[in-house]
Each structure stands twice: as C-alpha cells, then as structure tokens.
Amino acid sequence: MFDFRIKVFYTVARRLNFTKAAEELLISQPAVTNHIKELESHFNQALFERRGNKVVLTAAGKVLLKHTEAILEIYRQIEFDLGRLNQLFQGILHVGASTSITQYVLPPLLARFHKLHQDVRIELFSGNTELIEQALLDKQIEVGVIEGKSKRRELHYTPFVKDEIVLICSRKNPLAKKEEISLDELRKIPLLLREPGSGTLEVIADALKQKGIRLSDLLVEMQLGSTEAIKSYLQHSDCVAFLSLHAILKELESGTIKIIEIKKFTIHRTFYFITPQGQEGGLPALFIRFLLQNHNI
C-alpha cells in the first residue's frame, strides 16, 4: 500500500546496518542499497554517511526518519481500523519484554494469541527493564512488558499480573533444612543477584531499603545476567537468591529448589505493560487487551 522504499529506509535507520536490514526485510543487500539510492535521488540529499565501519544518519536522514515513523504509525492504524470491521487483524507488532517475563510468562500467551490472530506477526525483543523502556522511547518496539518499579513520565504503565519474589536455595544447601530465617541472618549468607538495570534487582533493593538494609550491607557473591544462570549456579553452591515465583515453578515441582521464608518480610510486585503516553488503539491495544483477558487461563 505504501512505498516499500520507506520501509527499507526505516529498517536501515533503525539498524544502522545494511546487512542486518536486508536480513530483516528478507531481500538482498544490493536491493537495500538500490532502494536507499532511489530515495536519495528523489530527495536530492544523502540520507546516510559512512564513518569508518559505522553507518550514521545525515541531518536529512534524521528529518526523514521522524516523518517515516509517523507514516508507519498511520499505516498500522489504517490496517488495524479496517481489519476491525471484519474482525481480521494483520501487521507486525514489535514487543519488548523483561527477561523473566519473556521466559516464564509470555510464551503460552503468545501461542494463544497467534492461534486467534494468525495474520499478526509478533517480533519479541528481550532485555532487562531499563533496556525495554529505552527501546520503547527509541521506537524500536510498540509495547513493552516489564517487571521494574520505576515510572518514567514519557511512558504509560498498565498493571498486568501480580508476582512475588522469594528467597530460594538448592535442596542440597544446608539452609534448605530451615523453614525461616531473619533479616539479620540474611546479611551473613552468600547471595546471588541480577545485574544492574534488572527490574527484579530494583524491586529487591527497594523492599530491603524499607527495612533499613542496603544491597551493600549484604554478602553478594556475584551478579548474573539471567534467571537461568542464577538457578544453575545455585545447584553448585551454598548461595541463596531472590527470584520471581513464576521463574521457579518447575524446580519447586521437581524438588530441586527450596523457598526460605524471611521473618516479617515479603516482596510483592506487579508486572506492567508500557506504551508511549498518548498512544491509543491499534495492535498494541489489541495485544494488551488479549493478555489481560487470558493470563489466568
């Protein structure tokens, strides 16, 4: 419906890499180059320039990118509104989700969504909460699902599901014989944490702060970049770790992990959908509405 060259330009501008843009668009790199040259000839201005091994947008390219984003958003809304008349939805939805949500919450919901809306292609980007928020602000995604507690004024936050973060250890850990420990005891136990920028780490730090405990007061043995890495590490050490209850259901069932209660201390949080302020309707709204209606099934 719209000039394919615009889509090519947008993909190159987002990737700043002709080869990766060609792979995403499923066309050859020479074809990408030709489309960009045609646009540059049409506007009589260079849109990209090379600086060593890097590709960067020129001033004209930045102006075109701004308008291209608006054009593509209008096009997505046209597709959505016309499809809604026949209850047929199509298009590409770029979704970003925090690592734990990507691994343990979204997959069954995405499978159900695809069965109902087979003409909607979801491209899922995973990273910690900080990365997902930035990806949304950079317009690399249209909707995010995060586990952090921070609120940025440029973003709209919609509550999704409740979660609990619990203290766990391996069944082989001597601490597994204990049903409960105190916060003072926690200070002396080797602890694994997620990496800086993680929404889980942010929530843990905030909950402990309310009890007068800083992360620097704890015996942190290591910070790891994924929940799976932490679970694996626990099986080979006497550390403990704070993890989402959603992330350890299989291990609890198999008996390889034990939850340790902490006296007078619990960590509850909410997962959130994030969208740009002022954004309404379209595939992001369809996606959010579906997940809200189906997450308990």
PDB file of C-alpha atoms in Angstrom:
ATOM      1  CA  MET A   1       0.000   0.000   0.000  1.00  0.00           C
ATOM      2  CA  PHE A   2       2.836   2.423   0.779  1.00  0.00           C
ATOM      3  CA  ASP A   3       6.211   2.853  -0.894  1.00  0.00           C
ATOM      4  CA  PHE A   4       8.352  -0.121   0.098  1.00  0.00           C
ATOM      5  CA  ARG A   5      11.392   2.154  -0.052  1.00  0.00           C
ATOM      6  CA  ILE A   6      10.094   3.930   3.056  1.00  0.00           C
ATOM      7  CA  LYS A   7      10.098   0.628   4.941  1.00  0.00           C
ATOM      8  CA  VAL A   8      13.618  -0.114   3.706  1.00  0.00           C
ATOM      9  CA  PHE A   9      14.821   3.305   4.836  1.00  0.00           C
ATOM     10  CA  TYR A  10      13.197   2.895   8.258  1.00  0.00           C
ATOM     11  CA  THR A  11      14.776  -0.533   8.766  1.00  0.00           C
ATOM     12  CA  VAL A  12      18.251   0.704   7.819  1.00  0.00           C
ATOM     13  CA  ALA A  13      17.815   3.797  10.009  1.00  0.00           C
ATOM     14  CA  ARG A  14      16.809   1.615  12.964  1.00  0.00           C
ATOM     15  CA  ARG A  15      19.548  -0.951  12.449  1.00  0.00           C
ATOM     16  CA  LEU A  16      22.230   1.397  11.072  1.00  0.00           C
ATOM     17  CA  ASN A  17      23.471  -1.664   9.230  1.00  0.00           C
ATOM     18  CA  PHE A  18      22.637  -2.512   5.601  1.00  0.00           C
ATOM     19  CA  THR A  19      23.348  -6.226   6.018  1.00  0.00           C
ATOM     20  CA  LYS A  20      21.108  -6.633   9.078  1.00  0.00           C
ATOM     21  CA  ALA A  21      18.380  -4.581   7.410  1.00  0.00           C
ATOM     22  CA  ALA A  22      18.495  -6.888   4.367  1.00  0.00           C
ATOM     23  CA  GLU A  23      18.204  -9.947   6.626  1.00  0.00           C
ATOM     24  CA  GLU A  24      15.216  -8.467   8.451  1.00  0.00           C
ATOM     25  CA  LEU A  25      13.475  -7.480   5.197  1.00  0.00           C
ATOM     26  CA  LEU A  26      14.332 -10.814   3.504  1.00  0.00           C
ATOM     27  CA  ILE A  27      15.894  -9.094   0.495  1.00  0.00           C
ATOM     28  CA  SER A  28      19.483  -8.832  -0.748  1.00  0.00           C
ATOM     29  CA  GLN A  29      21.895  -6.169   0.458  1.00  0.00           C
ATOM     30  CA  PRO A  30      22.289  -4.737  -3.091  1.00  0.00           C
ATOM     31  CA  ALA A  31      18.490  -4.359  -3.205  1.00  0.00           C
ATOM     32  CA  VAL A  32      18.589  -2.400   0.063  1.00  0.00           C
ATOM     33  CA  THR A  33      21.344  -0.185  -1.324  1.00  0.00           C
ATOM     34  CA  ASN A  34      19.352   0.478  -4.513  1.00  0.00           C
ATOM     35  CA  HIS A  35      16.225   1.457  -2.585  1.00  0.00           C
ATOM     36  CA  ILE A  36      18.224   3.928  -0.479  1.00  0.00           C
ATOM     37  CA  LYS A  37      19.902   5.377  -3.582  1.00  0.00           C
ATOM     38  CA  GLU A  38      16.470   5.870  -5.203  1.00  0.00           C
ATOM     39  CA  LEU A  39      15.258   7.764  -2.145  1.00  0.00           C
ATOM     40  CA  GLU A  40      18.390   9.886  -2.037  1.00  0.00           C
ATOM     41  CA  SER A  41      17.953  10.663  -5.746  1.00  0.00           C
ATOM     42  CA  HIS A  42      14.300  11.556  -5.201  1.00  0.00           C
ATOM     43  CA  PHE A  43      15.064  13.963  -2.336  1.00  0.00           C
ATOM     44  CA  ASN A  44      18.388  15.046  -3.851  1.00  0.00           C
ATOM     45  CA  GLN A  45      20.083  14.587  -0.464  1.00  0.00           C
ATOM     46  CA  ALA A  46      22.250  11.955   1.188  1.00  0.00           C
ATOM     47  CA  LEU A  47      20.390  10.094   3.937  1.00  0.00           C
ATOM     48  CA  PHE A  48      23.300   8.076   5.358  1.00  0.00           C
ATOM     49  CA  GLU A  49      27.013   8.516   5.562  1.00  0.00           C
ATOM     50  CA  ARG A  50      29.803   6.129   6.473  1.00  0.00           C
ATOM     51  CA  ARG A  51      32.201   6.916   9.304  1.00  0.00           C
ATOM     52  CA  GLY A  52      34.773   4.178   9.295  1.00  0.00           C
ATOM     53  CA  ASN A  53      32.878   0.927   9.786  1.00  0.00           C
ATOM     54  CA  LYS A  54      29.762   2.713  11.035  1.00  0.00           C
ATOM     55  CA  VAL A  55      26.684   3.985   9.184  1.00  0.00           C
ATOM     56  CA  VAL A  56      25.043   7.118  10.576  1.00  0.00           C
ATOM     57  CA  LEU A  57      22.061   9.249   9.595  1.00  0.00           C
ATOM     58  CA  THR A  58      22.694  12.619   7.987  1.00  0.00           C
ATOM     59  CA  ALA A  59      20.641  15.658   9.003  1.00  0.00           C
ATOM     60  CA  ALA A  60      18.291  14.915   6.091  1.00  0.00           C
ATOM     61  CA  GLY A  61      18.094  11.270   7.195  1.00  0.00           C
ATOM     62  CA  LYS A  62      17.063  12.302  10.706  1.00  0.00           C
ATOM     63  CA  VAL A  63      14.281  14.501   9.299  1.00  0.00           C
ATOM     64  CA  LEU A  64      13.046  11.691   7.055  1.00  0.00           C
ATOM     65  CA  LEU A  65      13.155   9.211   9.943  1.00  0.00           C
ATOM     66  CA  LYS A  66      10.921  11.458  12.039  1.00  0.00           C
ATOM     67  CA  HIS A  67       8.300  11.608   9.283  1.00  0.00           C
ATOM     68  CA  THR A  68       8.716   7.928   8.403  1.00  0.00           C
ATOM     69  CA  GLU A  69       7.847   6.914  11.961  1.00  0.00           C
ATOM     70  CA  ALA A  70       4.645   8.963  11.718  1.00  0.00           C
ATOM     71  CA  ILE A  71       3.794   7.474   8.296  1.00  0.00           C
ATOM     72  CA  LEU A  72       4.280   3.893   9.504  1.00  0.00           C
ATOM     73  CA  GLU A  73       2.201   4.519  12.614  1.00  0.00           C
ATOM     74  CA  ILE A  74      -0.652   5.884  10.464  1.00  0.00           C
ATOM     75  CA  TYR A  75      -0.344   2.883   8.157  1.00  0.00           C
ATOM     76  CA  ARG A  76      -0.516   0.464  11.110  1.00  0.00           C
ATOM     77  CA  GLN A  77      -3.594   2.254  12.411  1.00  0.00           C
ATOM     78  CA  ILE A  78      -5.270   2.097   8.963  1.00  0.00           C
ATOM     79  CA  GLU A  79      -4.636  -1.662   8.793  1.00  0.00           C
ATOM     80  CA  PHE A  80      -5.990  -2.120  12.300  1.00  0.00           C
ATOM     81  CA  ASP A  81      -9.116   0.008  11.843  1.00  0.00           C
ATOM     82  CA  LEU A  82     -10.041  -1.579   8.504  1.00  0.00           C
ATOM     83  CA  GLY A  83      -9.309  -5.064   9.811  1.00  0.00           C
ATOM     84  CA  ARG A  84     -11.501  -4.453  12.832  1.00  0.00           C
ATOM     85  CA  LEU A  85     -14.522  -4.034  10.517  1.00  0.00           C
ATOM     86  CA  ASN A  86     -14.156  -7.694   9.528  1.00  0.00           C
ATOM     87  CA  GLN A  87     -12.572  -8.839  12.796  1.00  0.00           C
ATOM     88  CA  LEU A  88      -9.415  -9.526  10.804  1.00  0.00           C
ATOM     89  CA  PHE A  89      -6.190  -8.079  12.173  1.00  0.00           C
ATOM     90  CA  GLN A  90      -2.829  -8.081  10.447  1.00  0.00           C
ATOM     91  CA  GLY A  91       0.577  -6.487  10.601  1.00  0.00           C
ATOM     92  CA  ILE A  92       3.788  -6.671  12.615  1.00  0.00           C
ATOM     93  CA  LEU A  93       3.846  -5.880  16.329  1.00  0.00           C
ATOM     94  CA  HIS A  94       7.223  -5.289  17.949  1.00  0.00           C
ATOM     95  CA  VAL A  95       7.044  -6.308  21.608  1.00  0.00           C
ATOM     96  CA  GLY A  96       9.746  -5.909  24.234  1.00  0.00           C
ATOM     97  CA  ALA A  97       9.694  -7.850  27.495  1.00  0.00           C
ATOM     98  CA  SER A  98      11.871  -8.181  30.559  1.00  0.00           C
ATOM     99  CA  THR A  99      13.934 -11.359  30.571  1.00  0.00           C
ATOM    100  CA  SER A 100      11.948 -13.227  33.232  1.00  0.00           C
ATOM    101  CA  ILE A 101       8.615 -12.331  31.619  1.00  0.00           C
ATOM    102  CA  THR A 102       9.910 -13.459  28.212  1.00  0.00           C
ATOM    103  CA  GLN A 103      10.970 -16.828  29.603  1.00  0.00           C
ATOM    104  CA  TYR A 104       8.244 -17.691  32.094  1.00  0.00           C
ATOM    105  CA  VAL A 105       5.078 -15.666  31.460  1.00  0.00           C
ATOM    106  CA  LEU A 106       4.627 -14.768  27.795  1.00  0.00           C
ATOM    107  CA  PRO A 107       5.221 -17.970  25.729  1.00  0.00           C
ATOM    108  CA  PRO A 108       1.857 -19.705  26.385  1.00  0.00           C
ATOM    109  CA  LEU A 109       0.019 -16.396  25.967  1.00  0.00           C
ATOM    110  CA  LEU A 110       1.793 -15.673  22.680  1.00  0.00           C
ATOM    111  CA  ALA A 111       0.836 -19.131  21.398  1.00  0.00           C
ATOM    112  CA  ARG A 112      -2.845 -18.474  22.212  1.00  0.00           C
ATOM    113  CA  PHE A 113      -2.675 -15.016  20.653  1.00  0.00           C
ATOM    114  CA  HIS A 114      -1.219 -16.470  17.435  1.00  0.00           C
ATOM    115  CA  LYS A 115      -3.990 -19.071  17.162  1.00  0.00           C
ATOM    116  CA  LEU A 116      -6.585 -16.292  17.263  1.00  0.00           C
ATOM    117  CA  HIS A 117      -4.709 -13.677  15.205  1.00  0.00           C
ATOM    118  CA  GLN A 118      -2.581 -15.610  12.720  1.00  0.00           C
ATOM    119  CA  ASP A 119      -2.065 -12.599  10.444  1.00  0.00           C
ATOM    120  CA  VAL A 120      -0.412 -10.613  13.230  1.00  0.00           C
ATOM    121  CA  ARG A 121       3.317 -11.303  13.372  1.00  0.00           C
ATOM    122  CA  ILE A 122       4.891 -10.633  16.748  1.00  0.00           C
ATOM    123  CA  GLU A 123       8.597  -9.874  16.930  1.00  0.00           C
ATOM    124  CA  LEU A 124       9.765 -10.221  20.531  1.00  0.00           C
ATOM    125  CA  PHE A 125      12.768  -8.354  21.906  1.00  0.00           C
ATOM    126  CA  SER A 126      14.078  -9.390  25.328  1.00  0.00           C
ATOM    127  CA  GLY A 127      16.203  -7.439  27.792  1.00  0.00           C
ATOM    128  CA  ASN A 128      16.157  -6.038  31.283  1.00  0.00           C
ATOM    129  CA  THR A 129      13.579  -3.412  32.278  1.00  0.00           C
ATOM    130  CA  GLU A 130      15.904  -0.486  31.591  1.00  0.00           C
ATOM    131  CA  LEU A 131      16.613  -1.696  28.042  1.00  0.00           C
ATOM    132  CA  ILE A 132      12.918  -2.298  27.301  1.00  0.00           C
ATOM    133  CA  GLU A 133      11.917   1.187  28.441  1.00  0.00           C
ATOM    134  CA  GLN A 134      14.649   2.722  26.283  1.00  0.00           C
ATOM    135  CA  ALA A 135      13.666   0.582  23.278  1.00  0.00           C
ATOM    136  CA  LEU A 136      10.115   1.923  23.569  1.00  0.00           C
ATOM    137  CA  LEU A 137      11.335   5.517  23.802  1.00  0.00           C
ATOM    138  CA  ASP A 138      13.563   4.881  20.762  1.00  0.00           C
ATOM    139  CA  LYS A 139      10.505   3.484  18.900  1.00  0.00           C
ATOM    140  CA  GLN A 140      12.181   0.123  18.343  1.00  0.00           C
ATOM    141  CA  ILE A 141       9.088  -1.527  19.885  1.00  0.00           C
ATOM    142  CA  GLU A 142       5.412  -0.534  20.186  1.00  0.00           C
ATOM    143  CA  VAL A 143       4.632  -2.145  23.537  1.00  0.00           C
ATOM    144  CA  GLY A 144       6.686  -3.448  26.448  1.00  0.00           C
ATOM    145  CA  VAL A 145       6.073  -5.777  29.383  1.00  0.00           C
ATOM    146  CA  ILE A 146       8.337  -5.040  32.335  1.00  0.00           C
ATOM    147  CA  GLU A 147       8.961  -6.096  35.925  1.00  0.00           C
ATOM    148  CA  GLY A 148      10.535  -2.930  37.294  1.00  0.00           C
ATOM    149  CA  LYS A 149       9.027  -0.399  39.653  1.00  0.00           C
ATOM    150  CA  SER A 150      10.392   2.842  38.175  1.00  0.00           C
ATOM    151  CA  LYS A 151       7.941   5.174  36.450  1.00  0.00           C
ATOM    152  CA  ARG A 152       9.030   7.406  33.567  1.00  0.00           C
ATOM    153  CA  ARG A 153       6.826  10.349  32.708  1.00  0.00           C
ATOM    154  CA  GLU A 154       7.076   9.695  28.959  1.00  0.00           C
ATOM    155  CA  LEU A 155       5.521   6.236  29.364  1.00  0.00           C
ATOM    156  CA  HIS A 156       2.085   4.934  30.316  1.00  0.00           C
ATOM    157  CA  TYR A 157       2.032   1.961  32.714  1.00  0.00           C
ATOM    158  CA  THR A 158      -0.846  -0.561  32.764  1.00  0.00           C
ATOM    159  CA  PRO A 159      -0.852  -3.231  35.522  1.00  0.00           C
ATOM    160  CA  PHE A 160      -0.634  -6.777  34.139  1.00  0.00           C
ATOM    161  CA  VAL A 161      -0.129  -9.591  36.687  1.00  0.00           C
ATOM    162  CA  LYS A 162       0.917  -9.878  40.309  1.00  0.00           C
ATOM    163  CA  ASP A 163       4.190 -11.555  41.227  1.00  0.00           C
ATOM    164  CA  GLU A 164       6.090 -12.479  44.360  1.00  0.00           C
ATOM    165  CA  ILE A 165       9.868 -12.523  44.699  1.00  0.00           C
ATOM    166  CA  VAL A 166      11.043 -15.247  47.077  1.00  0.00           C
ATOM    167  CA  LEU A 167      14.351 -16.267  48.629  1.00  0.00           C
ATOM    168  CA  ILE A 168      15.495 -19.663  47.369  1.00  0.00           C
ATOM    169  CA  CYS A 169      18.357 -22.131  47.628  1.00  0.00           C
ATOM    170  CA  SER A 170      19.283 -25.536  46.272  1.00  0.00           C
ATOM    171  CA  ARG A 171      17.849 -28.591  48.068  1.00  0.00           C
ATOM    172  CA  LYS A 172      21.491 -29.599  48.654  1.00  0.00           C
ATOM    173  CA  ASN A 173      22.176 -26.379  50.550  1.00  0.00           C
ATOM    174  CA  PRO A 174      22.298 -26.887  54.372  1.00  0.00           C
ATOM    175  CA  LEU A 175      19.948 -23.884  54.626  1.00  0.00           C
ATOM    176  CA  ALA A 176      17.245 -25.954  52.922  1.00  0.00           C
ATOM    177  CA  LYS A 177      16.604 -27.593  56.310  1.00  0.00           C
ATOM    178  CA  LYS A 178      15.465 -24.221  57.659  1.00  0.00           C
ATOM    179  CA  GLU A 179      11.920 -23.056  57.117  1.00  0.00           C
ATOM    180  CA  GLU A 180      12.627 -19.447  58.050  1.00  0.00           C
ATOM    181  CA  ILE A 181      15.474 -17.003  58.633  1.00  0.00           C
ATOM    182  CA  SER A 182      15.671 -13.427  59.911  1.00  0.00           C
ATOM    183  CA  LEU A 183      16.849 -10.360  58.003  1.00  0.00           C
ATOM    184  CA  ASP A 184      19.907 -10.248  60.257  1.00  0.00           C
ATOM    185  CA  GLU A 185      20.777 -13.809  59.222  1.00  0.00           C
ATOM    186  CA  LEU A 186      20.332 -12.828  55.552  1.00  0.00           C
ATOM    187  CA  ARG A 187      23.179 -10.322  55.881  1.00  0.00           C
ATOM    188  CA  LYS A 188      25.646 -13.171  56.540  1.00  0.00           C
ATOM    189  CA  ILE A 189      24.576 -15.582  53.774  1.00  0.00           C
ATOM    190  CA  PRO A 190      26.278 -15.585  50.326  1.00  0.00           C
ATOM    191  CA  LEU A 191      23.784 -14.076  47.889  1.00  0.00           C
ATOM    192  CA  LEU A 192      23.324 -14.024  44.120  1.00  0.00           C
ATOM    193  CA  LEU A 193      21.665 -11.011  42.493  1.00  0.00           C
ATOM    194  CA  ARG A 194      20.622  -9.965  38.990  1.00  0.00           C
ATOM    195  CA  GLU A 195      22.654  -7.406  37.045  1.00  0.00           C
ATOM    196  CA  PRO A 196      22.285  -3.593  37.323  1.00  0.00           C
ATOM    197  CA  GLY A 197      19.315  -2.427  35.233  1.00  0.00           C
ATOM    198  CA  SER A 198      17.285  -5.512  36.127  1.00  0.00           C
ATOM    199  CA  GLY A 199      13.726  -4.810  37.250  1.00  0.00           C
ATOM    200  CA  THR A 200      13.963  -7.660  39.756  1.00  0.00           C
ATOM    201  CA  LEU A 201      17.065  -6.123  41.327  1.00  0.00           C
ATOM    202  CA  GLU A 202      15.337  -2.742  41.541  1.00  0.00           C
ATOM    203  CA  VAL A 203      12.336  -4.212  43.376  1.00  0.00           C
ATOM    204  CA  ILE A 204      14.542  -6.207  45.788  1.00  0.00           C
ATOM    205  CA  ALA A 205      16.667  -3.157  46.601  1.00  0.00           C
ATOM    206  CA  ASP A 206      13.565  -1.040  47.252  1.00  0.00           C
ATOM    207  CA  ALA A 207      11.975  -3.665  49.550  1.00  0.00           C
ATOM    208  CA  LEU A 208      15.177  -4.098  51.563  1.00  0.00           C
ATOM    209  CA  LYS A 209      15.652  -0.335  51.801  1.00  0.00           C
ATOM    210  CA  GLN A 210      12.284  -0.071  53.540  1.00  0.00           C
ATOM    211  CA  LYS A 211      13.735  -2.386  56.205  1.00  0.00           C
ATOM    212  CA  GLY A 212      16.871  -0.282  56.544  1.00  0.00           C
ATOM    213  CA  ILE A 213      19.081  -2.637  54.546  1.00  0.00           C
ATOM    214  CA  ARG A 214      21.178  -1.608  51.544  1.00  0.00           C
ATOM    215  CA  LEU A 215      22.484  -4.041  48.945  1.00  0.00           C
ATOM    216  CA  SER A 216      25.989  -3.096  50.070  1.00  0.00           C
ATOM    217  CA  ASP A 217      25.117  -4.478  53.531  1.00  0.00           C
ATOM    218  CA  LEU A 218      24.654  -7.957  52.059  1.00  0.00           C
ATOM    219  CA  LEU A 219      27.235 -10.634  51.281  1.00  0.00           C
ATOM    220  CA  VAL A 220      26.814 -10.502  47.493  1.00  0.00           C
ATOM    221  CA  GLU A 221      28.886 -13.251  45.912  1.00  0.00           C
ATOM    222  CA  MET A 222      28.027 -12.483  42.291  1.00  0.00           C
ATOM    223  CA  GLN A 223      25.619 -10.675  39.978  1.00  0.00           C
ATOM    224  CA  LEU A 224      24.430 -12.664  36.974  1.00  0.00           C
ATOM    225  CA  GLY A 225      22.592 -11.538  33.855  1.00  0.00           C
ATOM    226  CA  SER A 226      19.786 -14.093  33.757  1.00  0.00           C
ATOM    227  CA  THR A 227      17.460 -16.061  35.998  1.00  0.00           C
ATOM    228  CA  GLU A 228      18.513 -19.353  34.410  1.00  0.00           C
ATOM    229  CA  ALA A 229      22.159 -18.607  35.189  1.00  0.00           C
ATOM    230  CA  ILE A 230      21.263 -17.970  38.826  1.00  0.00           C
ATOM    231  CA  LYS A 231      19.266 -21.211  39.115  1.00  0.00           C
ATOM    232  CA  SER A 232      22.141 -23.190  37.624  1.00  0.00           C
ATOM    233  CA  TYR A 233      24.701 -21.509  39.901  1.00  0.00           C
ATOM    234  CA  LEU A 234      22.626 -22.374  42.978  1.00  0.00           C
ATOM    235  CA  GLN A 235      22.904 -26.070  42.192  1.00  0.00           C
ATOM    236  CA  HIS A 236      26.689 -25.820  42.609  1.00  0.00           C
ATOM    237  CA  SER A 237      26.974 -23.509  45.602  1.00  0.00           C
ATOM    238  CA  ASP A 238      25.630 -22.714  49.049  1.00  0.00           C
ATOM    239  CA  CYS A 239      24.344 -19.310  47.919  1.00  0.00           C
ATOM    240  CA  VAL A 240      20.783 -18.083  48.124  1.00  0.00           C
ATOM    241  CA  ALA A 241      18.982 -15.838  45.624  1.00  0.00           C
ATOM    242  CA  PHE A 242      15.845 -13.755  45.251  1.00  0.00           C
ATOM    243  CA  LEU A 243      13.828 -14.858  42.200  1.00  0.00           C
ATOM    244  CA  SER A 244      10.314 -14.497  40.814  1.00  0.00           C
ATOM    245  CA  LEU A 245       7.893 -17.222  41.842  1.00  0.00           C
ATOM    246  CA  HIS A 246       6.931 -17.504  38.147  1.00  0.00           C
ATOM    247  CA  ALA A 247      10.519 -18.491  37.353  1.00  0.00           C
ATOM    248  CA  ILE A 248      10.842 -21.462  39.733  1.00  0.00           C
ATOM    249  CA  LEU A 249       7.548 -23.355  39.382  1.00  0.00           C
ATOM    250  CA  LYS A 250       9.161 -26.328  37.611  1.00  0.00           C
ATOM    251  CA  GLU A 251      12.003 -26.524  40.134  1.00  0.00           C
ATOM    252  CA  LEU A 252       9.573 -26.400  43.060  1.00  0.00           C
ATOM    253  CA  GLU A 253       7.589 -29.225  41.484  1.00  0.00           C
ATOM    254  CA  SER A 254      10.716 -31.333  40.901  1.00  0.00           C
ATOM    255  CA  GLY A 255      12.063 -30.531  44.363  1.00  0.00           C
ATOM    256  CA  THR A 256      15.439 -29.157  43.245  1.00  0.00           C
ATOM    257  CA  ILE A 257      14.831 -25.734  44.808  1.00  0.00           C
ATOM    258  CA  LYS A 258      13.541 -24.744  48.252  1.00  0.00           C
ATOM    259  CA  ILE A 259      11.874 -21.478  49.289  1.00  0.00           C
ATOM    260  CA  ILE A 260      13.199 -19.965  52.512  1.00  0.00           C
ATOM    261  CA  GLU A 261      10.779 -17.673  54.330  1.00  0.00           C
ATOM    262  CA  ILE A 262      12.108 -14.456  55.879  1.00  0.00           C
ATOM    263  CA  LYS A 263      10.517 -13.321  59.146  1.00  0.00           C
ATOM    264  CA  LYS A 264       8.229 -10.340  58.649  1.00  0.00           C
ATOM    265  CA  PHE A 265       9.481  -9.741  55.115  1.00  0.00           C
ATOM    266  CA  THR A 266       7.820 -10.385  51.755  1.00  0.00           C
ATOM    267  CA  ILE A 267       8.351  -8.877  48.319  1.00  0.00           C
ATOM    268  CA  HIS A 268       5.293  -8.411  46.118  1.00  0.00           C
ATOM    269  CA  ARG A 269       5.313  -6.599  42.803  1.00  0.00           C
ATOM    270  CA  THR A 270       3.298  -6.068  39.637  1.00  0.00           C
ATOM    271  CA  PHE A 271       4.313  -6.663  36.036  1.00  0.00           C
ATOM    272  CA  TYR A 272       3.343  -3.744  33.779  1.00  0.00           C
ATOM    273  CA  PHE A 273       2.579  -3.095  30.135  1.00  0.00           C
ATOM    274  CA  ILE A 274       4.266   0.077  28.931  1.00  0.00           C
ATOM    275  CA  THR A 275       3.249   2.214  25.956  1.00  0.00           C
ATOM    276  CA  PRO A 276       4.107   5.776  24.910  1.00  0.00           C
ATOM    277  CA  GLN A 277       1.984   8.447  26.572  1.00  0.00           C
ATOM    278  CA  GLY A 278      -0.952   9.333  24.334  1.00  0.00           C
ATOM    279  CA  GLN A 279      -0.833   6.155  22.234  1.00  0.00           C
ATOM    280  CA  GLU A 280      -4.255   4.605  21.817  1.00  0.00           C
ATOM    281  CA  GLY A 281      -5.708   1.720  19.825  1.00  0.00           C
ATOM    282  CA  GLY A 282      -4.026  -0.367  17.160  1.00  0.00           C
ATOM    283  CA  LEU A 283      -2.270  -3.693  17.566  1.00  0.00           C
ATOM    284  CA  PRO A 284      -0.660  -2.728  20.910  1.00  0.00           C
ATOM    285  CA  ALA A 285      -4.128  -2.207  22.437  1.00  0.00           C
ATOM    286  CA  LEU A 286      -5.358  -5.498  20.938  1.00  0.00           C
ATOM    287  CA  PHE A 287      -2.339  -7.322  22.366  1.00  0.00           C
ATOM    288  CA  ILE A 288      -2.696  -5.795  25.837  1.00  0.00           C
ATOM    289  CA  ARG A 289      -6.427  -6.484  25.982  1.00  0.00           C
ATOM    290  CA  PHE A 290      -5.909 -10.128  24.953  1.00  0.00           C
ATOM    291  CA  LEU A 291      -3.226 -10.764  27.572  1.00  0.00           C
ATOM    292  CA  LEU A 292      -5.267  -9.130  30.336  1.00  0.00           C
ATOM    293  CA  GLN A 293      -8.229 -11.359  29.472  1.00  0.00           C
ATOM    294  CA  ASN A 294      -6.254 -14.598  29.108  1.00  0.00           C
ATOM    295  CA  HIS A 295      -3.357 -14.598  31.597  1.00  0.00           C
ATOM    296  CA  ASN A 296      -5.300 -16.596  34.193  1.00  0.00           C
ATOM    297  CA  ILE A 297      -6.450 -19.312  31.775  1.00  0.00           C
TER     298      ILE A 297
END
